[in-house]
Coordinates of C-alpha atoms and ligand atoms in Angstrom, one line a residue:
Chain A
M1 CA 13.0 24.5 -15.4
Q2 CA 10.0 22.4 -15.3
P3 CA 9.0 21.5 -11.9
I4 CA 9.2 17.8 -11.3
L5 CA 5.9 18.0 -9.1
S6 CA 3.4 20.2 -10.3
I7 CA -0.3 20.4 -8.3
T8 CA -3.0 22.5 -9.7
D9 CA -6.2 23.5 -7.9
L10 CA -6.3 20.0 -6.5
T11 CA -9.1 19.0 -4.3
K12 CA -10.2 16.2 -2.5
T13 CA -13.7 15.6 -0.9
Y14 CA -14.1 12.2 0.8
A15 CA -17.0 10.1 0.4
T16 CA -18.0 11.1 4.0
G17 CA -18.5 14.9 2.3
F18 CA -15.4 15.9 4.3
K19 CA -13.2 18.4 2.1
A20 CA -9.6 17.4 2.9
L21 CA -8.0 19.6 0.2
K22 CA -9.6 22.7 -0.9
G23 CA -7.5 23.7 -3.8
I24 CA -4.1 23.2 -3.6
S25 CA -1.7 24.6 -6.0
L26 CA 2.0 23.9 -5.8
D27 CA 5.2 23.4 -7.6
I28 CA 8.2 21.5 -6.6
R29 CA 11.6 22.3 -8.3
E30 CA 14.0 19.5 -9.0
G31 CA 16.4 18.5 -6.6
E32 CA 14.9 20.7 -3.7
I33 CA 13.6 19.4 -0.3
F34 CA 10.2 20.6 0.3
A35 CA 9.1 20.3 3.8
L36 CA 4.9 20.1 4.5
L37 CA 4.4 21.6 7.9
G38 CA 1.0 21.3 9.3
P39 CA -1.0 20.1 12.5
N40 CA -2.8 16.7 12.3
G41 CA -5.5 16.4 9.7
A42 CA -4.4 19.1 7.7
G43 CA -4.4 17.0 4.7
K44 CA -0.8 16.3 4.2
T45 CA -1.1 12.5 3.8
T46 CA -4.2 13.2 1.6
L47 CA -2.0 15.2 -0.7
I48 CA 0.9 12.8 -1.0
S49 CA -1.7 9.7 -1.5
I50 CA -3.1 11.7 -4.4
A51 CA 0.4 12.2 -6.0
C52 CA 1.0 8.5 -5.5
G53 CA -2.2 7.3 -6.8
L54 CA -3.7 5.9 -3.7
V55 CA -6.3 8.6 -3.4
R56 CA -8.5 9.7 -6.1
P57 CA -8.5 13.3 -6.6
S58 CA -11.7 15.0 -6.9
G59 CA -10.7 18.1 -8.9
G60 CA -7.6 19.4 -10.2
R61 CA -4.5 18.4 -11.8
V62 CA -0.9 16.8 -10.5
T63 CA 1.7 15.8 -13.0
V64 CA 5.1 14.2 -12.0
G65 CA 8.1 15.0 -14.3
G66 CA 5.6 16.4 -16.9
H67 CA 3.3 13.0 -16.8
D68 CA -0.1 13.3 -15.6
I69 CA -0.6 11.0 -12.6
T70 CA -3.8 9.7 -14.2
A71 CA -3.4 9.5 -17.7
D72 CA 0.4 8.7 -17.9
Y73 CA 0.3 6.7 -14.3
R74 CA 3.1 4.6 -15.6
S75 CA 5.6 7.2 -16.2
A76 CA 4.8 9.3 -13.3
R77 CA 4.6 6.6 -10.5
G78 CA 7.7 5.1 -11.8
M79 CA 9.6 8.3 -10.7
I80 CA 8.0 8.4 -7.3
G81 CA 9.1 6.5 -4.0
L82 CA 6.8 6.7 -1.1
V83 CA 7.6 6.3 2.6
P84 CA 4.4 5.7 4.2
Q85 CA 3.2 7.2 7.6
E86 CA 2.0 3.9 9.0
L87 CA 4.5 1.2 9.7
T88 CA 3.2 -1.4 7.0
T89 CA 5.1 -4.3 6.3
D90 CA 4.9 -7.9 5.7
A91 CA 5.6 -10.5 8.5
F92 CA 7.0 -13.6 6.9
E93 CA 9.6 -12.1 4.1
T94 CA 12.8 -11.5 4.8
V95 CA 14.6 -7.8 4.3
W96 CA 16.4 -8.7 1.1
D97 CA 13.1 -10.3 -0.3
T98 CA 10.8 -7.4 0.3
V99 CA 13.1 -4.6 -0.7
T100 CA 13.9 -6.9 -4.0
F101 CA 10.1 -7.2 -4.4
S102 CA 9.6 -3.3 -4.4
R103 CA 12.2 -3.0 -7.1
G104 CA 10.5 -5.5 -9.4
L105 CA 7.1 -3.9 -8.5
F106 CA 8.3 -0.7 -10.1
G107 CA 9.5 -2.4 -13.2
K108 CA 13.1 -2.5 -12.8
R109 CA 15.6 -5.4 -13.5
R110 CA 17.1 -7.1 -10.9
D111 CA 20.1 -5.4 -9.5
P112 CA 21.2 -6.9 -6.5
A113 CA 24.4 -4.4 -6.2
H114 CA 21.8 -1.6 -5.9
I115 CA 19.8 -3.4 -3.1
E116 CA 23.1 -4.0 -1.1
K117 CA 24.0 -0.4 -1.4
V118 CA 20.6 0.7 -0.2
L119 CA 20.5 -1.8 2.8
R120 CA 23.9 -0.8 3.9
D121 CA 23.2 2.9 3.6
L122 CA 20.3 2.1 6.0
S123 CA 22.5 -0.2 8.2
L124 CA 20.0 -3.0 7.3
W125 CA 22.8 -5.3 5.7
D126 CA 23.1 -7.4 9.0
K127 CA 19.3 -7.8 9.0
R128 CA 18.8 -8.8 5.4
D129 CA 18.0 -12.4 6.1
A130 CA 15.7 -11.6 8.9
T131 CA 12.1 -11.7 8.6
L132 CA 10.2 -8.5 9.1
R133 CA 8.2 -9.9 11.9
T134 CA 11.2 -10.2 14.3
L135 CA 12.4 -6.3 13.6
S136 CA 12.0 -3.5 15.8
G137 CA 9.8 -0.5 14.9
G138 CA 12.8 1.6 14.0
M139 CA 14.2 -1.1 11.8
K140 CA 10.8 -1.6 10.0
R141 CA 10.9 2.2 9.2
R142 CA 14.2 1.7 7.8
V143 CA 13.0 -1.4 5.7
L144 CA 10.1 1.2 4.2
I145 CA 12.8 3.8 3.2
A146 CA 14.7 0.8 1.7
K147 CA 11.8 -0.2 -0.3
A148 CA 10.9 3.3 -1.4
L149 CA 14.9 3.7 -2.7
S150 CA 14.8 0.1 -4.2
H151 CA 13.8 1.6 -7.7
E152 CA 15.6 4.5 -7.7
P153 CA 13.1 7.3 -7.6
R154 CA 13.6 10.8 -8.6
L155 CA 11.2 12.1 -6.2
L156 CA 10.7 10.5 -2.7
F157 CA 7.7 11.4 -0.5
L158 CA 8.6 10.9 3.3
D159 CA 5.3 11.2 5.2
E160 CA 6.3 11.9 8.8
P161 CA 9.6 10.1 8.7
T162 CA 10.5 10.8 12.0
A163 CA 7.4 10.4 14.2
G164 CA 8.2 8.0 16.8
V165 CA 11.7 7.4 15.8
D166 CA 14.6 7.2 18.0
V167 CA 17.5 9.6 18.0
E168 CA 20.0 7.3 16.3
L169 CA 17.7 6.6 13.2
R170 CA 16.6 10.4 13.3
R171 CA 20.4 11.0 12.7
D172 CA 20.7 8.5 10.0
M173 CA 17.5 9.5 8.3
W174 CA 18.9 13.1 8.1
R175 CA 22.5 11.9 6.7
L176 CA 20.5 9.7 4.1
V177 CA 18.4 12.6 2.9
R178 CA 21.5 14.8 2.5
A179 CA 23.3 12.2 0.6
L180 CA 20.1 11.4 -1.8
R181 CA 20.1 15.3 -2.3
D182 CA 23.6 15.3 -3.6
D183 CA 22.2 12.5 -5.7
G184 CA 19.8 14.9 -7.4
V185 CA 16.5 13.2 -5.7
T186 CA 13.9 15.4 -5.1
M187 CA 12.1 15.1 -1.6
V188 CA 8.9 16.2 -0.1
L189 CA 8.4 15.6 3.6
T190 CA 5.5 16.1 6.0
T191 CA 6.1 16.9 9.5
H192 CA 4.4 18.9 12.6
Y193 CA 7.7 19.7 13.7
I194 CA 9.3 23.2 12.8
E195 CA 12.6 21.8 14.0
E196 CA 12.7 19.1 11.3
A197 CA 11.5 21.6 8.6
E198 CA 14.4 23.7 9.8
E199 CA 16.9 21.0 9.9
M200 CA 16.7 19.9 6.1
A201 CA 14.3 21.7 4.0
D202 CA 15.2 24.3 1.5
R203 CA 11.7 25.5 1.3
V204 CA 8.6 24.8 3.7
G205 CA 4.7 24.9 2.9
V206 CA 2.4 25.5 5.5
I207 CA -1.2 23.5 5.2
R208 CA -4.0 23.8 7.4
G209 CA -7.5 22.8 7.2
G210 CA -6.7 21.5 3.5
E211 CA -5.2 25.0 2.5
L212 CA -1.9 25.8 1.6
I213 CA -1.6 28.9 3.6
L214 CA 2.0 29.7 3.2
V215 CA 5.1 28.7 0.8
E216 CA 8.6 30.1 2.0
E217 CA 12.3 29.6 1.5
K218 CA 13.3 28.4 4.8
A219 CA 15.8 30.9 5.4
A220 CA 13.3 33.7 5.3
L221 CA 11.2 31.7 7.6
M222 CA 13.8 31.1 10.0
R223 CA 15.1 34.6 10.0
Q224 CA 11.8 35.5 11.2
L225 CA 11.8 33.0 13.9
G226 CA 15.1 33.7 15.3
R227 CA 13.9 37.0 16.3
K228 CA 13.5 38.0 19.8
R229 CA 11.8 40.6 21.8
L230 CA 13.1 42.2 25.2
V231 CA 10.3 43.7 27.0
I232 CA 11.5 46.2 29.6
D233 CA 9.1 47.4 32.3
L234 CA 10.0 51.0 33.8
A235 CA 9.3 52.0 37.2
A236 CA 8.0 55.3 35.7
P237 CA 7.3 56.5 32.3
V238 CA 10.0 58.1 30.2
P239 CA 8.5 60.9 28.3
G240 CA 9.7 60.7 24.7
L241 CA 12.9 58.5 24.1
P242 CA 16.0 60.5 25.0
E243 CA 18.8 60.7 22.0
T244 CA 21.3 58.6 23.8
L245 CA 18.8 55.9 23.4
A246 CA 18.3 56.2 19.5
R247 CA 21.1 53.8 18.4
H248 CA 19.1 50.7 20.2
R249 CA 16.1 51.6 17.9
L250 CA 13.7 51.1 20.8
K251 CA 9.9 51.4 20.6
A252 CA 8.0 52.4 23.5
S253 CA 4.5 51.7 24.6
A254 CA 1.6 54.2 24.2
D255 CA 2.0 55.0 28.0
G256 CA 5.8 55.0 27.9
A257 CA 5.9 52.4 30.6
Q258 CA 7.1 49.6 28.7
L259 CA 10.2 49.9 26.2
F260 CA 10.5 46.9 23.5
Y261 CA 13.8 46.0 22.0
T262 CA 13.8 43.5 19.0
Y263 CA 17.0 41.7 18.1
E264 CA 18.3 38.8 16.0
A265 CA 19.0 36.1 18.3
A266 CA 21.2 34.2 15.9
A267 CA 22.6 36.9 14.1
A268 CA 26.4 37.3 13.8
G269 CA 27.0 40.4 16.2
A270 CA 25.7 39.4 19.4
P271 CA 23.2 42.2 20.6
D272 CA 24.5 44.8 22.9
L273 CA 22.4 44.2 25.9
G274 CA 25.1 45.6 28.3
G275 CA 25.2 48.9 26.2
L276 CA 21.5 49.3 26.4
M277 CA 20.9 48.9 30.2
Q278 CA 23.9 51.4 30.7
D279 CA 22.2 53.7 28.2
L280 CA 18.9 53.4 30.2
A281 CA 20.5 54.1 33.5
G282 CA 22.2 56.9 31.9
A283 CA 19.0 58.3 30.7
G284 CA 17.6 58.3 34.1
A285 CA 15.1 55.2 33.6
V286 CA 14.8 52.8 36.4
V287 CA 14.3 49.3 35.1
R288 CA 11.8 47.2 37.0
D289 CA 11.6 43.8 35.1
V290 CA 12.7 42.7 32.0
T291 CA 11.3 39.9 29.9
T292 CA 12.1 38.0 26.5
S293 CA 9.9 36.3 24.0
Q294 CA 10.6 34.6 21.2
N295 CA 8.4 34.8 18.2
T296 CA 6.5 31.5 17.9
L297 CA 5.7 29.7 14.6
E298 CA 2.1 30.6 15.0
E299 CA 2.9 34.6 15.0
I300 CA 5.1 34.0 12.3
F301 CA 2.6 32.3 10.2
V302 CA 0.1 35.0 11.1
D303 CA 2.6 37.8 10.3
L304 CA 3.5 36.2 6.9
V305 CA 0.0 35.7 6.1
S306 CA -1.3 39.1 6.9
Q307 CA 1.6 40.6 5.0
R308 CA 0.3 38.5 1.9
A309 CA -3.3 39.6 2.2
Chain B
M1 CA 3.6 -4.3 -20.2
N2 CA 5.5 -4.2 -16.6
I3 CA 6.6 -7.7 -16.8
H4 CA 9.1 -7.2 -13.8
A5 CA 6.1 -6.3 -11.4
V6 CA 4.1 -9.3 -12.7
R7 CA 7.0 -11.7 -12.1
A8 CA 7.6 -10.0 -8.6
I9 CA 3.7 -10.5 -7.6
Y10 CA 3.8 -13.9 -8.8
G11 CA 7.2 -15.0 -7.2
F12 CA 5.9 -13.3 -3.8
E13 CA 2.6 -15.4 -3.8
M14 CA 4.7 -18.8 -4.8
A15 CA 7.0 -17.9 -1.9
R16 CA 4.1 -17.9 0.3
T17 CA 2.9 -21.1 -1.0
L18 CA 6.2 -22.6 -0.5
R19 CA 6.4 -21.4 3.3
T20 CA 3.2 -22.9 4.0
L21 CA 3.7 -26.2 2.1
T22 CA 1.5 -28.5 4.6
Q23 CA -1.5 -26.2 4.2
S24 CA -1.7 -25.6 0.7
I25 CA -0.9 -29.0 -0.5
V26 CA -0.4 -31.5 2.3
S27 CA -3.7 -30.9 3.6
P28 CA -6.2 -31.3 0.4
V29 CA -4.2 -34.2 -0.3
L30 CA -4.7 -35.9 2.8
S31 CA -8.8 -34.9 2.6
T32 CA -8.9 -36.5 -0.7
A33 CA -7.3 -39.6 0.4
L34 CA -10.0 -39.6 3.2
Y35 CA -12.7 -39.3 0.9
F36 CA -11.5 -42.1 -1.2
V37 CA -11.3 -44.3 1.7
V38 CA -14.7 -43.4 2.8
F39 CA -16.5 -43.1 -0.3
G40 CA -14.3 -45.2 -2.7
A41 CA -13.2 -48.0 -0.5
A42 CA -16.4 -48.4 2.2
L43 CA -19.1 -47.2 0.3
G44 CA -18.1 -47.6 -3.0
S45 CA -18.0 -51.5 -2.6
R46 CA -21.8 -51.5 -2.1
I47 CA -22.3 -49.1 -5.3
P48 CA -21.3 -51.7 -8.1
S49 CA -20.8 -48.8 -10.9
V50 CA -22.3 -45.7 -12.2
D51 CA -22.9 -45.4 -16.1
G52 CA -20.8 -48.3 -16.3
V53 CA -17.7 -46.7 -14.5
S54 CA -16.6 -48.0 -11.4
Y55 CA -17.9 -45.9 -8.5
G56 CA -14.2 -45.2 -7.2
A57 CA -13.3 -43.8 -10.9
F58 CA -16.7 -41.9 -11.2
I59 CA -15.8 -39.7 -8.2
V60 CA -12.3 -38.8 -8.8
P61 CA -13.1 -35.8 -11.4
G62 CA -15.4 -34.7 -8.8
L63 CA -12.9 -34.7 -6.0
V64 CA -10.7 -32.9 -7.9
M65 CA -13.0 -30.3 -8.9
L66 CA -14.0 -29.8 -5.0
S67 CA -10.2 -29.2 -4.1
L68 CA -9.8 -26.9 -7.2
L69 CA -12.8 -24.8 -6.3
T70 CA -12.1 -24.4 -2.6
Q71 CA -8.5 -24.1 -3.1
S72 CA -8.4 -21.5 -6.1
I73 CA -10.6 -19.4 -4.1
A74 CA -9.0 -19.4 -0.9
N75 CA -5.5 -18.8 -2.3
A76 CA -6.5 -16.0 -4.5
S77 CA -8.8 -14.3 -1.9
F78 CA -6.1 -14.5 1.0
G79 CA -3.4 -13.4 -1.5
I80 CA -5.1 -10.0 -2.2
Y81 CA -6.9 -9.7 1.3
F82 CA -4.0 -10.0 3.4
P83 CA -2.0 -7.0 2.0
R84 CA -5.2 -5.0 2.1
F85 CA -5.6 -6.0 5.6
T86 CA -2.0 -5.3 6.7
G87 CA -1.9 -2.0 4.6
T88 CA 1.1 -3.1 2.4
I89 CA -1.3 -2.9 -0.6
Y90 CA -0.4 0.6 -0.6
E91 CA 2.7 -0.5 -2.6
I92 CA 1.0 -2.4 -5.4
L93 CA -1.2 0.5 -5.7
S94 CA 1.4 3.1 -5.9
A95 CA 3.4 1.0 -8.4
P96 CA 3.3 1.8 -12.1
I97 CA 1.3 -1.5 -12.8
S98 CA -1.9 -1.7 -14.4
A99 CA -5.1 -3.9 -13.0
F100 CA -4.6 -6.4 -15.6
E101 CA -1.0 -7.0 -14.5
I102 CA -1.8 -6.9 -10.6
V103 CA -4.5 -9.6 -11.5
A104 CA -2.0 -11.5 -13.6
G105 CA 0.3 -11.9 -10.8
Y106 CA -2.0 -12.8 -8.0
V107 CA -4.5 -15.0 -10.0
G108 CA -1.7 -16.4 -12.4
A109 CA 0.1 -17.6 -8.9
A110 CA -3.2 -18.9 -7.3
A111 CA -4.1 -20.6 -10.5
S112 CA -0.8 -22.2 -10.8
K113 CA -1.0 -23.7 -7.1
S114 CA -4.5 -25.2 -8.1
I115 CA -3.2 -26.7 -11.1
V116 CA -0.2 -28.4 -9.6
L117 CA -2.5 -29.5 -6.4
G118 CA -5.1 -31.0 -9.0
L119 CA -2.5 -33.0 -10.8
I120 CA -1.2 -34.0 -7.4
I121 CA -4.7 -35.0 -6.3
I122 CA -5.3 -37.0 -9.6
A123 CA -1.8 -38.9 -9.0
T124 CA -2.7 -39.8 -5.8
S125 CA -6.2 -41.0 -6.6
A126 CA -4.3 -43.1 -8.9
L127 CA -3.2 -45.1 -6.1
F128 CA -6.6 -46.0 -5.0
V129 CA -8.6 -46.4 -8.2
P130 CA -7.4 -47.5 -11.8
L131 CA -7.5 -44.4 -13.4
H132 CA -8.3 -43.6 -17.3
V133 CA -8.2 -40.3 -18.9
E134 CA -10.2 -40.3 -22.2
H135 CA -9.3 -36.8 -23.3
P136 CA -6.1 -35.9 -21.6
V137 CA -5.9 -32.4 -23.5
W138 CA -9.3 -31.5 -22.5
M139 CA -8.6 -32.8 -19.1
V140 CA -5.9 -30.3 -18.7
A141 CA -7.7 -27.7 -20.4
A142 CA -10.4 -28.0 -17.8
L143 CA -8.2 -28.1 -15.1
V144 CA -6.5 -24.7 -16.3
L145 CA -9.7 -22.9 -17.2
T146 CA -11.3 -24.2 -13.9
S147 CA -8.4 -22.9 -11.9
V148 CA -8.0 -19.6 -13.8
T149 CA -11.8 -19.0 -13.5
F150 CA -12.2 -19.8 -9.7
S151 CA -9.0 -18.1 -9.0
L152 CA -10.4 -15.1 -10.4
F153 CA -13.6 -15.3 -8.3
G154 CA -11.3 -15.6 -5.3
F155 CA -9.6 -12.5 -6.0
V156 CA -13.0 -10.8 -6.4
I157 CA -13.8 -12.1 -2.8
G158 CA -10.6 -10.8 -1.5
I159 CA -11.3 -7.5 -2.3
W160 CA -14.8 -7.5 -1.2
A161 CA -14.2 -8.8 2.0
D162 CA -13.5 -6.7 5.2
G163 CA -13.1 -9.3 7.6
F164 CA -11.6 -12.8 7.9
E165 CA -15.2 -14.0 8.3
K166 CA -16.2 -12.7 5.2
L167 CA -13.4 -14.2 3.6
Q168 CA -14.5 -17.8 4.5
L169 CA -18.4 -17.1 4.0
V170 CA -18.6 -17.4 0.4
P171 CA -16.5 -20.8 0.3
L172 CA -18.0 -22.2 3.4
L173 CA -21.6 -21.1 2.3
V174 CA -21.9 -21.3 -1.1
V175 CA -18.9 -23.1 -3.0
T176 CA -18.7 -26.2 -0.8
P177 CA -22.7 -26.9 -1.0
L178 CA -22.7 -26.0 -4.5
T179 CA -19.9 -28.6 -5.0
F180 CA -21.5 -31.1 -3.0
L181 CA -24.9 -30.9 -4.8
G182 CA -23.3 -30.5 -7.9
G183 CA -23.2 -34.1 -8.8
S184 CA -19.5 -34.3 -7.6
F185 CA -20.3 -37.8 -5.9
Y186 CA -23.4 -38.9 -8.1
S187 CA -24.9 -38.7 -11.4
I188 CA -27.4 -35.9 -11.8
E189 CA -29.6 -38.0 -13.9
T190 CA -30.2 -40.5 -10.8
L191 CA -32.1 -37.6 -8.9
P192 CA -35.7 -37.5 -9.1
A193 CA -37.7 -34.8 -10.3
P194 CA -37.9 -31.9 -9.7
W195 CA -34.5 -32.1 -7.9
R196 CA -32.8 -33.1 -11.3
Q197 CA -34.2 -29.9 -13.0
I198 CA -33.4 -27.9 -10.1
A199 CA -29.8 -29.4 -10.1
Y200 CA -29.3 -28.1 -13.5
L201 CA -29.4 -24.6 -12.1
N202 CA -26.1 -25.1 -10.2
P203 CA -23.1 -23.9 -12.2
V204 CA -20.8 -26.4 -10.7
V205 CA -23.0 -29.4 -12.5
Y206 CA -21.5 -28.1 -15.7
L207 CA -17.7 -28.1 -14.1
V208 CA -17.9 -31.3 -12.9
N209 CA -19.7 -32.7 -15.8
G210 CA -17.2 -31.0 -18.1
F211 CA -14.2 -32.6 -16.1
R212 CA -15.9 -36.0 -15.9
W213 CA -16.7 -36.2 -19.6
S214 CA -12.7 -35.4 -20.2
F215 CA -11.8 -38.9 -17.9
V216 CA -14.6 -41.0 -18.8
G217 CA -16.0 -39.7 -22.1
R218 CA -19.4 -39.6 -20.9
A219 CA -21.2 -37.1 -18.4
D220 CA -24.7 -35.5 -17.7
V221 CA -24.2 -32.8 -20.1
P222 CA -22.4 -32.3 -23.4
P223 CA -19.0 -31.1 -23.0
E224 CA -19.4 -27.8 -25.2
V225 CA -22.3 -26.8 -22.7
S226 CA -19.7 -27.5 -19.8
F227 CA -17.0 -25.5 -21.2
G228 CA -19.3 -22.6 -22.4
M229 CA -20.7 -22.3 -18.7
T230 CA -17.1 -22.1 -17.4
L231 CA -16.1 -19.3 -20.0
A232 CA -19.1 -17.5 -19.0
I233 CA -18.3 -17.6 -15.3
L234 CA -14.9 -16.4 -16.1
A235 CA -16.4 -13.9 -18.3
L236 CA -18.6 -12.5 -15.3
C237 CA -15.3 -12.6 -13.0
A238 CA -13.4 -10.7 -15.1
A239 CA -16.1 -8.0 -15.8
L240 CA -16.4 -7.9 -11.9
I241 CA -12.5 -7.2 -11.5
A242 CA -12.5 -4.7 -14.4
W243 CA -15.1 -2.7 -12.6
I244 CA -13.5 -3.1 -9.4
F245 CA -10.3 -1.4 -10.7
R246 CA -12.3 1.2 -12.6
T247 CA -14.1 2.3 -9.4
G248 CA -11.3 1.7 -6.8
Y249 CA -13.9 -0.1 -5.2
R250 CA -12.6 -1.1 -1.6
L251 CA -9.1 -0.2 -3.0
K252 CA -9.2 3.7 -3.4
T253 CA -10.9 6.3 -1.7
Ligands
LIG1 N1 -11.0 7.8 3.9 C1 -11.1 9.0 4.8 N2 -12.5 9.4 4.7 C2 -12.9 10.5 5.4 N3 -12.0 11.3 5.9 C3 -10.8 10.9 5.7 C4 -10.2 10.2 4.9 N4 -8.9 10.0 5.1 C5 -8.5 11.1 5.7 N5 -9.8 11.9 6.0 C6 -9.7 13.1 6.9 O1 -9.0 14.1 6.2 C7 -8.4 14.9 7.0 C8 -7.0 15.0 6.5 O2 -6.3 13.7 6.8 P1 -4.9 13.5 6.4 O3 -4.5 13.7 4.8 O4 -4.5 12.3 6.9 O5 -4.0 14.6 7.2 P2 -2.5 14.6 7.6 O6 -1.9 13.5 7.2 O7 -2.3 16.2 7.5 O8 -2.6 14.6 9.5 C9 -8.6 14.2 8.3 O9 -9.5 15.4 9.1 C10 -9.2 13.2 8.1 O10 -9.8 12.7 9.4
LIG2 MG1 -0.7 12.3 8.0

């Protein structure tokens, strides 16, 4: 199937000479939720802005639904909804007017029933006659989402949708994202929180310094993330691992003073830690200390990236 | 053609006008009335007539022009500057809409407002002086053409400005002086040399005189020259705007 968003060798060098994107290639499948994960300044907003026509690419090619974003910008942009990172709204318009305006801007005929549905989905219906400057930050963000949904986009960009957002809005947002996915809307969201990617995304792309260093199915990423490591300090080294410990698949440090036990914290069958301790005692090992550590995202990235190299 | 988008922008801008009715309509009308009181009634009684036209009637086209120029520029420049300032321009720039359609929406709204304003000022002036329009069709044509031209010019300023001061700068330092020196309140022909020759370098002279010709049938400049000059300014502004959208100047990085 043709990808809904196809990015090929995309580069961006700002007027300052700063290379914000260094040759990004990425295909987004129709209907998926893709999380673009990366620290501040990684180039997430730049990437989205190019796809939406707000920033000019320096090189490469982007198509939306097969339409080139420059040569055939009308068809390409008509499919896109954008919820920007910054809270930018008009001040004196009403919620209803500003959302209706967005729909017109994207070339769709008036459809009050659709606007009503969008406002209700976002708990904005009661606020439809309120002027925007009277709304709280959270409400304004809802309005921005409503504007992006007003013209029924096939591809929705959410640039850091939950940055500085309260719990309630966060929950509403995820419910909305699921509902949109059920309607077949493709979503690309950016975040620097792994939890956010974990909660919603089908696939995760990691961007850093203008480079896409990893694209992975979320499930695979999370399996890695869920892995824990138990470090067992022994009072005295155990020379070689006794047979009775074989079933635990332990690893030993070079001097034999430490044993490592790796297990899936989130796996269905709980790890048999009690059995492990009994077997250790049975083998005559004196356990002095036990610590656990969880794989950090950083480690997983390094792991996955080095696997690929 | 994304006609829904043009209508959306036009409607948005006109709604803004209605919200700020006092500022948009009432204050220009009031200041025009003040001009009539000062120039028409107080001073005009001592100036019998210019070129066979009563002084009050003589300054009507100039007064309308003054409002038309300043209001067209103010409306159009603010209309596009404000979304740039707040950041809401992102939506316009990401919409499936051409440069022509964006300009049609913003400039169309600013020009509409100026045209209505011009007609209101003409009607107001009829309260002070006996009004006669020699060439009504040309009068309306000049009104429309000038409004569109200077709304385009305002659009350019609204893109160029990177602060509210700059937004005021051109109207205040260039347009208003040129209008006052452009024969709004006197005939250029009454100026001594070399000021008369210098005055003809001022484009506003041609606008005012074209408009005056449509009212009284006489002017310092032949009407063809006046209309030609207006069209030339219009073409210049349109070319500037085309360049802005082609290069993304102050709009896209
Ligand atoms: N208009 C600009 N001119 C110069 N540099 C910019 C501009 N916009 C963004 N940058 C730089 O490009 C980098 C990527 O920015 P951005 O795409 O906003 O990152 P992210 O959204 O991942 O935080 C940053 O280092 C930022 O400073
Ligand atoms: Mg960003």
